[in-house]
């Protein structure tokens, strides 16, 4: 039986997209194990259907100085002889790539829901020294993801445009697998004009909605985007983000 390990950088409690993926995998005739973050009110080991859940990760794993923790976990994981590793996030890609270097026959799947190498940095409240440090850390992490990307066999992402970019970026031979960046398909019986009514946007005008967790000022990514559409007629930009973002 095929042994598959999914490595997830959260608790699975709120990641509905991962829940949908795992519920599908759980129906297949495979030996499925999920490794994910610890949660105070959830057991460290759990069985859901055919899926074994092992909550082993903590916040220290996702720190810049976590290299040794990741490498130690990768070494232990390599001893379990999984056939397939499905890794979410660039930190866990490092784990998967390390295992594949030790066990070259391992199939490595990288699920990237964004372009990590194009993430913006929040420079708004950083001193000059901390800005330099942040840039150095980001450059190192980008380099590490690119190096680990050489081990990727299959890529999962959320749309064709990201798929095309990442295929070239990692030089992946297999076509990227596209899954929509939503938890499930939902029937929409009629158009919803909530945003148009709220912001008094005429029906004849076009609306671009940006939804993102982090929206920072003083980042080229967002400011270039706003500048690019600022002069367009009959076009409105709505940004939806966290309440505490400024």
PDB file of C-alpha atoms in Angstrom:
ATOM      1  CA  UNK A   1       0.000   0.000   0.000  1.00  0.00           C
ATOM      2  CA  UNK A   2       1.249   3.476  -0.907  1.00  0.00           C
ATOM      3  CA  UNK A   3       2.433   5.388   2.170  1.00  0.00           C
ATOM      4  CA  UNK A   4       1.681   9.120   1.976  1.00  0.00           C
ATOM      5  CA  UNK A   5       2.656  11.832   4.464  1.00  0.00           C
ATOM      6  CA  UNK A   6       1.108  15.308   4.335  1.00  0.00           C
ATOM      7  CA  UNK A   7       3.080  18.055   6.102  1.00  0.00           C
ATOM      8  CA  UNK A   8       0.981  21.064   7.098  1.00  0.00           C
ATOM      9  CA  UNK A   9       2.127  24.291   8.759  1.00  0.00           C
ATOM     10  CA  UNK A  10      -1.048  24.857  10.801  1.00  0.00           C
ATOM     11  CA  UNK A  11      -3.392  22.962  13.122  1.00  0.00           C
ATOM     12  CA  UNK A  12      -5.904  21.920  10.419  1.00  0.00           C
ATOM     13  CA  UNK A  13      -8.558  23.530  12.599  1.00  0.00           C
ATOM     14  CA  UNK A  14      -9.249  26.513  10.330  1.00  0.00           C
ATOM     15  CA  UNK A  15      -7.590  25.517   7.057  1.00  0.00           C
ATOM     16  CA  UNK A  16     -10.703  24.427   5.186  1.00  0.00           C
ATOM     17  CA  UNK A  17      -8.839  23.942   1.925  1.00  0.00           C
ATOM     18  CA  UNK A  18      -6.477  21.446   3.551  1.00  0.00           C
ATOM     19  CA  UNK A  19      -9.459  19.770   5.207  1.00  0.00           C
ATOM     20  CA  UNK A  20     -11.099  19.278   1.815  1.00  0.00           C
ATOM     21  CA  UNK A  21      -7.891  17.860   0.349  1.00  0.00           C
ATOM     22  CA  UNK A  22      -7.369  15.477   3.235  1.00  0.00           C
ATOM     23  CA  UNK A  23     -10.981  14.317   3.247  1.00  0.00           C
ATOM     24  CA  UNK A  24     -10.507  13.351  -0.414  1.00  0.00           C
ATOM     25  CA  UNK A  25      -7.189  11.607   0.256  1.00  0.00           C
ATOM     26  CA  UNK A  26      -8.790   9.815   3.207  1.00  0.00           C
ATOM     27  CA  UNK A  27     -11.122   8.020   0.797  1.00  0.00           C
ATOM     28  CA  UNK A  28      -8.275   6.526  -1.221  1.00  0.00           C
ATOM     29  CA  UNK A  29      -6.714   3.093  -0.560  1.00  0.00           C
ATOM     30  CA  UNK A  30      -3.491   4.575   0.831  1.00  0.00           C
ATOM     31  CA  UNK A  31      -1.688   4.665   4.174  1.00  0.00           C
ATOM     32  CA  UNK A  32      -2.175   8.359   5.023  1.00  0.00           C
ATOM     33  CA  UNK A  33      -0.443  10.302   7.816  1.00  0.00           C
ATOM     34  CA  UNK A  34      -0.793  14.025   8.530  1.00  0.00           C
ATOM     35  CA  UNK A  35       1.921  15.899  10.420  1.00  0.00           C
ATOM     36  CA  UNK A  36       0.753  19.328  11.594  1.00  0.00           C
ATOM     37  CA  UNK A  37       0.915  21.950  14.358  1.00  0.00           C
ATOM     38  CA  UNK A  38       0.121  21.238  17.977  1.00  0.00           C
ATOM     39  CA  UNK A  39      -3.178  22.499  19.387  1.00  0.00           C
ATOM     40  CA  UNK A  40      -3.768  22.787  23.178  1.00  0.00           C
ATOM     41  CA  UNK A  41      -7.277  21.323  23.070  1.00  0.00           C
ATOM     42  CA  UNK A  42      -6.509  18.542  20.566  1.00  0.00           C
ATOM     43  CA  UNK A  43      -4.669  15.240  21.118  1.00  0.00           C
ATOM     44  CA  UNK A  44      -1.125  14.842  19.855  1.00  0.00           C
ATOM     45  CA  UNK A  45      -2.148  11.636  18.081  1.00  0.00           C
ATOM     46  CA  UNK A  46      -5.544  11.060  16.478  1.00  0.00           C
ATOM     47  CA  UNK A  47      -7.156   8.706  13.985  1.00  0.00           C
ATOM     48  CA  UNK A  48      -9.756  10.037  11.521  1.00  0.00           C
ATOM     49  CA  UNK A  49     -10.994   7.301   9.264  1.00  0.00           C
ATOM     50  CA  UNK A  50      -7.927   5.916   7.516  1.00  0.00           C
ATOM     51  CA  UNK A  51      -5.836   9.006   8.327  1.00  0.00           C
ATOM     52  CA  UNK A  52      -3.394   9.165  11.215  1.00  0.00           C
ATOM     53  CA  UNK A  53      -2.833  12.675  12.607  1.00  0.00           C
ATOM     54  CA  UNK A  54       0.367  13.539  14.457  1.00  0.00           C
ATOM     55  CA  UNK A  55       0.485  17.043  15.940  1.00  0.00           C
ATOM     56  CA  UNK A  56       4.213  17.554  16.418  1.00  0.00           C
ATOM     57  CA  UNK A  57       5.034  21.064  15.199  1.00  0.00           C
ATOM     58  CA  UNK A  58       5.212  24.199  17.343  1.00  0.00           C
ATOM     59  CA  UNK A  59       5.873  27.868  16.597  1.00  0.00           C
ATOM     60  CA  UNK A  60       9.639  27.408  16.985  1.00  0.00           C
ATOM     61  CA  UNK A  61       9.620  25.379  13.747  1.00  0.00           C
ATOM     62  CA  UNK A  62       8.708  28.470  11.714  1.00  0.00           C
ATOM     63  CA  UNK A  63      11.423  30.779  13.048  1.00  0.00           C
ATOM     64  CA  UNK A  64      14.370  31.827  10.880  1.00  0.00           C
ATOM     65  CA  UNK A  65      16.687  29.972  13.263  1.00  0.00           C
ATOM     66  CA  UNK A  66      14.702  26.732  12.895  1.00  0.00           C
ATOM     67  CA  UNK A  67      17.065  25.054  10.413  1.00  0.00           C
ATOM     68  CA  UNK A  68      18.289  22.447  12.923  1.00  0.00           C
ATOM     69  CA  UNK A  69      14.722  21.637  14.067  1.00  0.00           C
ATOM     70  CA  UNK A  70      13.639  21.133  10.464  1.00  0.00           C
ATOM     71  CA  UNK A  71      16.683  19.012   9.639  1.00  0.00           C
ATOM     72  CA  UNK A  72      16.235  16.855  12.759  1.00  0.00           C
ATOM     73  CA  UNK A  73      12.583  16.234  11.897  1.00  0.00           C
ATOM     74  CA  UNK A  74      13.502  15.427   8.287  1.00  0.00           C
ATOM     75  CA  UNK A  75      16.013  12.819   9.435  1.00  0.00           C
ATOM     76  CA  UNK A  76      13.399  11.125  11.645  1.00  0.00           C
ATOM     77  CA  UNK A  77      10.817  11.320   8.856  1.00  0.00           C
ATOM     78  CA  UNK A  78      13.204   9.678   6.394  1.00  0.00           C
ATOM     79  CA  UNK A  79      13.384   6.641   8.684  1.00  0.00           C
ATOM     80  CA  UNK A  80       9.629   6.062   8.269  1.00  0.00           C
ATOM     81  CA  UNK A  81      10.051   5.330   4.547  1.00  0.00           C
ATOM     82  CA  UNK A  82       7.051   7.191   3.143  1.00  0.00           C
ATOM     83  CA  UNK A  83       6.560   6.816  -0.613  1.00  0.00           C
ATOM     84  CA  UNK A  84       5.091  10.305  -1.073  1.00  0.00           C
ATOM     85  CA  UNK A  85       5.590  13.576   0.832  1.00  0.00           C
ATOM     86  CA  UNK A  86       3.035  16.345   0.260  1.00  0.00           C
ATOM     87  CA  UNK A  87       4.522  19.539   1.712  1.00  0.00           C
ATOM     88  CA  UNK A  88       2.682  22.798   2.356  1.00  0.00           C
ATOM     89  CA  UNK A  89       4.768  25.978   2.735  1.00  0.00           C
ATOM     90  CA  UNK A  90       8.444  26.613   2.050  1.00  0.00           C
ATOM     91  CA  UNK A  91       9.572  25.485   5.527  1.00  0.00           C
ATOM     92  CA  UNK A  92       8.070  22.054   5.024  1.00  0.00           C
ATOM     93  CA  UNK A  93       9.383  21.961   1.471  1.00  0.00           C
ATOM     94  CA  UNK A  94      12.812  22.091   3.116  1.00  0.00           C
ATOM     95  CA  UNK A  95      11.863  19.034   5.183  1.00  0.00           C
ATOM     96  CA  UNK A  96      10.614  17.179   2.116  1.00  0.00           C
ATOM     97  CA  UNK A  97      13.647  18.097   0.020  1.00  0.00           C
ATOM     98  CA  UNK A  98      15.983  16.970   2.812  1.00  0.00           C
ATOM     99  CA  UNK A  99      14.189  13.611   2.993  1.00  0.00           C
ATOM    100  CA  UNK A 100      14.382  13.228  -0.791  1.00  0.00           C
ATOM    101  CA  UNK A 101      18.129  13.846  -0.725  1.00  0.00           C
ATOM    102  CA  UNK A 102      18.402  11.019   1.807  1.00  0.00           C
ATOM    103  CA  UNK A 103      15.826   8.818   0.038  1.00  0.00           C
ATOM    104  CA  UNK A 104      15.909   9.739  -3.689  1.00  0.00           C
ATOM    105  CA  UNK A 105      12.984   7.455  -4.584  1.00  0.00           C
ATOM    106  CA  UNK A 106      10.602   9.533  -2.453  1.00  0.00           C
ATOM    107  CA  UNK A 107       8.010  11.432  -4.516  1.00  0.00           C
ATOM    108  CA  UNK A 108       7.936  15.081  -3.410  1.00  0.00           C
ATOM    109  CA  UNK A 109       4.825  17.230  -3.902  1.00  0.00           C
ATOM    110  CA  UNK A 110       5.013  20.947  -3.102  1.00  0.00           C
ATOM    111  CA  UNK A 111       1.779  22.834  -2.529  1.00  0.00           C
ATOM    112  CA  UNK A 112       2.377  26.556  -2.945  1.00  0.00           C
ATOM    113  CA  UNK A 113      -0.698  28.779  -2.765  1.00  0.00           C
ATOM    114  CA  UNK A 114       1.298  31.916  -3.483  1.00  0.00           C
ATOM    115  CA  UNK A 115       4.606  33.165  -4.890  1.00  0.00           C
ATOM    116  CA  UNK A 116       6.826  33.091  -1.834  1.00  0.00           C
ATOM    117  CA  UNK A 117       9.703  34.703  -3.722  1.00  0.00           C
ATOM    118  CA  UNK A 118       7.440  37.699  -4.459  1.00  0.00           C
ATOM    119  CA  UNK A 119       6.033  38.214  -0.965  1.00  0.00           C
ATOM    120  CA  UNK A 120       6.095  41.845   0.211  1.00  0.00           C
ATOM    121  CA  UNK A 121       8.009  42.859   3.324  1.00  0.00           C
ATOM    122  CA  UNK A 122       6.605  45.355   5.818  1.00  0.00           C
ATOM    123  CA  UNK A 123       9.203  48.112   5.991  1.00  0.00           C
ATOM    124  CA  UNK A 124       6.869  50.739   7.451  1.00  0.00           C
ATOM    125  CA  UNK A 125       8.011  50.480  11.085  1.00  0.00           C
ATOM    126  CA  UNK A 126      11.508  49.061  10.650  1.00  0.00           C
ATOM    127  CA  UNK A 127      14.736  50.864  11.463  1.00  0.00           C
ATOM    128  CA  UNK A 128      17.470  50.961   8.829  1.00  0.00           C
ATOM    129  CA  UNK A 129      19.376  48.085  10.480  1.00  0.00           C
ATOM    130  CA  UNK A 130      16.247  45.931  10.838  1.00  0.00           C
ATOM    131  CA  UNK A 131      15.317  46.650   7.230  1.00  0.00           C
ATOM    132  CA  UNK A 132      18.717  45.328   6.111  1.00  0.00           C
ATOM    133  CA  UNK A 133      18.308  42.263   8.361  1.00  0.00           C
ATOM    134  CA  UNK A 134      14.811  41.602   6.981  1.00  0.00           C
ATOM    135  CA  UNK A 135      16.101  41.777   3.409  1.00  0.00           C
ATOM    136  CA  UNK A 136      18.979  39.398   4.171  1.00  0.00           C
ATOM    137  CA  UNK A 137      16.633  36.884   5.826  1.00  0.00           C
ATOM    138  CA  UNK A 138      14.213  37.068   2.893  1.00  0.00           C
ATOM    139  CA  UNK A 139      16.998  36.594   0.334  1.00  0.00           C
ATOM    140  CA  UNK A 140      18.249  33.544   2.228  1.00  0.00           C
ATOM    141  CA  UNK A 141      14.767  32.021   2.468  1.00  0.00           C
ATOM    142  CA  UNK A 142      14.160  32.667  -1.249  1.00  0.00           C
ATOM    143  CA  UNK A 143      17.477  30.991  -2.071  1.00  0.00           C
ATOM    144  CA  UNK A 144      16.615  28.034   0.175  1.00  0.00           C
ATOM    145  CA  UNK A 145      13.201  27.563  -1.449  1.00  0.00           C
ATOM    146  CA  UNK A 146      14.790  27.715  -4.921  1.00  0.00           C
ATOM    147  CA  UNK A 147      17.431  25.128  -3.974  1.00  0.00           C
ATOM    148  CA  UNK A 148      14.843  22.841  -2.382  1.00  0.00           C
ATOM    149  CA  UNK A 149      12.685  23.290  -5.467  1.00  0.00           C
ATOM    150  CA  UNK A 150      15.179  21.213  -7.441  1.00  0.00           C
ATOM    151  CA  UNK A 151      13.802  18.158  -5.605  1.00  0.00           C
ATOM    152  CA  UNK A 152      10.120  18.795  -6.480  1.00  0.00           C
ATOM    153  CA  UNK A 153       8.372  16.127  -8.561  1.00  0.00           C
ATOM    154  CA  UNK A 154       4.869  17.617  -8.622  1.00  0.00           C
ATOM    155  CA  UNK A 155       3.516  21.083  -7.873  1.00  0.00           C
ATOM    156  CA  UNK A 156       0.056  22.080  -6.630  1.00  0.00           C
ATOM    157  CA  UNK A 157      -1.049  25.709  -6.787  1.00  0.00           C
ATOM    158  CA  UNK A 158      -4.227  27.756  -7.086  1.00  0.00           C
ATOM    159  CA  UNK A 159      -4.426  29.072 -10.659  1.00  0.00           C
ATOM    160  CA  UNK A 160      -2.893  28.735 -14.116  1.00  0.00           C
ATOM    161  CA  UNK A 161      -0.866  31.947 -13.944  1.00  0.00           C
ATOM    162  CA  UNK A 162       0.883  30.923 -10.704  1.00  0.00           C
ATOM    163  CA  UNK A 163       1.335  27.441 -12.114  1.00  0.00           C
ATOM    164  CA  UNK A 164       3.076  28.774 -15.230  1.00  0.00           C
ATOM    165  CA  UNK A 165       5.371  31.012 -13.163  1.00  0.00           C
ATOM    166  CA  UNK A 166       6.291  28.303 -10.650  1.00  0.00           C
ATOM    167  CA  UNK A 167       6.887  25.653 -13.318  1.00  0.00           C
ATOM    168  CA  UNK A 168       9.554  27.880 -14.874  1.00  0.00           C
ATOM    169  CA  UNK A 169      10.885  29.133 -11.530  1.00  0.00           C
ATOM    170  CA  UNK A 170      11.523  25.611 -10.232  1.00  0.00           C
ATOM    171  CA  UNK A 171      12.120  24.089 -13.684  1.00  0.00           C
ATOM    172  CA  UNK A 172       9.502  21.409 -13.012  1.00  0.00           C
ATOM    173  CA  UNK A 173       8.952  18.894 -15.799  1.00  0.00           C
ATOM    174  CA  UNK A 174       5.418  17.898 -14.794  1.00  0.00           C
ATOM    175  CA  UNK A 175       2.524  20.282 -15.395  1.00  0.00           C
ATOM    176  CA  UNK A 176       1.325  22.074 -12.261  1.00  0.00           C
ATOM    177  CA  UNK A 177      -1.888  20.736 -10.719  1.00  0.00           C
ATOM    178  CA  UNK A 178      -4.428  23.517 -10.187  1.00  0.00           C
ATOM    179  CA  UNK A 179      -6.854  23.531  -7.257  1.00  0.00           C
ATOM    180  CA  UNK A 180      -9.027  26.574  -6.647  1.00  0.00           C
ATOM    181  CA  UNK A 181      -8.061  28.715  -3.664  1.00  0.00           C
ATOM    182  CA  UNK A 182     -11.429  28.153  -1.980  1.00  0.00           C
ATOM    183  CA  UNK A 183     -12.645  25.431   0.395  1.00  0.00           C
ATOM    184  CA  UNK A 184     -15.419  24.190  -1.912  1.00  0.00           C
ATOM    185  CA  UNK A 185     -17.560  25.085  -4.899  1.00  0.00           C
ATOM    186  CA  UNK A 186     -20.671  26.984  -3.938  1.00  0.00           C
ATOM    187  CA  UNK A 187     -23.731  27.471  -6.080  1.00  0.00           C
ATOM    188  CA  UNK A 188     -24.411  31.173  -6.737  1.00  0.00           C
ATOM    189  CA  UNK A 189     -28.035  31.443  -7.905  1.00  0.00           C
ATOM    190  CA  UNK A 190     -27.865  35.176  -8.632  1.00  0.00           C
ATOM    191  CA  UNK A 191     -25.403  38.056  -8.616  1.00  0.00           C
ATOM    192  CA  UNK A 192     -24.580  39.703  -5.310  1.00  0.00           C
ATOM    193  CA  UNK A 193     -24.298  43.494  -5.454  1.00  0.00           C
ATOM    194  CA  UNK A 194     -23.326  44.014  -1.788  1.00  0.00           C
ATOM    195  CA  UNK A 195     -20.030  45.765  -2.547  1.00  0.00           C
ATOM    196  CA  UNK A 196     -21.539  47.919  -5.283  1.00  0.00           C
ATOM    197  CA  UNK A 197     -24.303  49.080  -2.947  1.00  0.00           C
ATOM    198  CA  UNK A 198     -21.968  49.621   0.008  1.00  0.00           C
ATOM    199  CA  UNK A 199     -19.555  51.797  -1.975  1.00  0.00           C
ATOM    200  CA  UNK A 200     -22.097  53.296  -4.407  1.00  0.00           C
ATOM    201  CA  UNK A 201     -20.437  51.864  -7.502  1.00  0.00           C
ATOM    202  CA  UNK A 202     -22.467  52.234 -10.727  1.00  0.00           C
ATOM    203  CA  UNK A 203     -23.564  49.016 -12.430  1.00  0.00           C
ATOM    204  CA  UNK A 204     -21.708  49.924 -15.629  1.00  0.00           C
ATOM    205  CA  UNK A 205     -18.336  50.214 -13.833  1.00  0.00           C
ATOM    206  CA  UNK A 206     -15.914  47.340 -13.249  1.00  0.00           C
ATOM    207  CA  UNK A 207     -14.789  46.265  -9.779  1.00  0.00           C
ATOM    208  CA  UNK A 208     -11.441  44.677  -8.848  1.00  0.00           C
ATOM    209  CA  UNK A 209     -11.411  43.056  -5.394  1.00  0.00           C
ATOM    210  CA  UNK A 210      -8.090  42.275  -3.690  1.00  0.00           C
ATOM    211  CA  UNK A 211      -8.347  39.872  -0.752  1.00  0.00           C
ATOM    212  CA  UNK A 212      -5.181  39.270   1.268  1.00  0.00           C
ATOM    213  CA  UNK A 213      -4.041  38.714   4.841  1.00  0.00           C
ATOM    214  CA  UNK A 214      -1.156  41.172   4.679  1.00  0.00           C
ATOM    215  CA  UNK A 215      -1.399  44.530   2.948  1.00  0.00           C
ATOM    216  CA  UNK A 216       1.643  46.685   3.687  1.00  0.00           C
ATOM    217  CA  UNK A 217       2.404  50.257   2.780  1.00  0.00           C
ATOM    218  CA  UNK A 218       5.754  51.082   1.189  1.00  0.00           C
ATOM    219  CA  UNK A 219       5.991  47.825  -0.725  1.00  0.00           C
ATOM    220  CA  UNK A 220       6.559  47.887  -4.466  1.00  0.00           C
ATOM    221  CA  UNK A 221       4.095  45.062  -5.088  1.00  0.00           C
ATOM    222  CA  UNK A 222       0.980  46.844  -3.824  1.00  0.00           C
ATOM    223  CA  UNK A 223       1.967  50.379  -4.808  1.00  0.00           C
ATOM    224  CA  UNK A 224       2.840  49.353  -8.368  1.00  0.00           C
ATOM    225  CA  UNK A 225      -0.508  47.605  -8.670  1.00  0.00           C
ATOM    226  CA  UNK A 226      -2.419  50.657  -7.434  1.00  0.00           C
ATOM    227  CA  UNK A 227      -0.427  52.960  -9.731  1.00  0.00           C
ATOM    228  CA  UNK A 228      -1.130  50.699 -12.702  1.00  0.00           C
ATOM    229  CA  UNK A 229      -4.904  50.940 -12.377  1.00  0.00           C
ATOM    230  CA  UNK A 230      -5.187  54.426 -10.855  1.00  0.00           C
ATOM    231  CA  UNK A 231      -5.676  56.139 -14.196  1.00  0.00           C
ATOM    232  CA  UNK A 232      -8.233  53.700 -15.598  1.00  0.00           C
ATOM    233  CA  UNK A 233     -11.743  55.013 -16.072  1.00  0.00           C
ATOM    234  CA  UNK A 234     -14.793  53.219 -14.682  1.00  0.00           C
ATOM    235  CA  UNK A 235     -12.662  50.882 -12.563  1.00  0.00           C
ATOM    236  CA  UNK A 236     -12.856  50.599  -8.763  1.00  0.00           C
ATOM    237  CA  UNK A 237     -10.391  48.818  -6.450  1.00  0.00           C
ATOM    238  CA  UNK A 238     -11.599  47.317  -3.153  1.00  0.00           C
ATOM    239  CA  UNK A 239      -9.029  45.911  -0.702  1.00  0.00           C
ATOM    240  CA  UNK A 240     -10.262  43.396   1.881  1.00  0.00           C
ATOM    241  CA  UNK A 241      -7.790  42.516   4.634  1.00  0.00           C
ATOM    242  CA  UNK A 242      -7.420  42.211   8.398  1.00  0.00           C
ATOM    243  CA  UNK A 243      -9.113  44.824  10.568  1.00  0.00           C
ATOM    244  CA  UNK A 244      -5.852  45.779  12.260  1.00  0.00           C
ATOM    245  CA  UNK A 245      -3.949  46.470   9.016  1.00  0.00           C
ATOM    246  CA  UNK A 246      -3.025  50.103   8.329  1.00  0.00           C
TER     247      UNK A 246
END
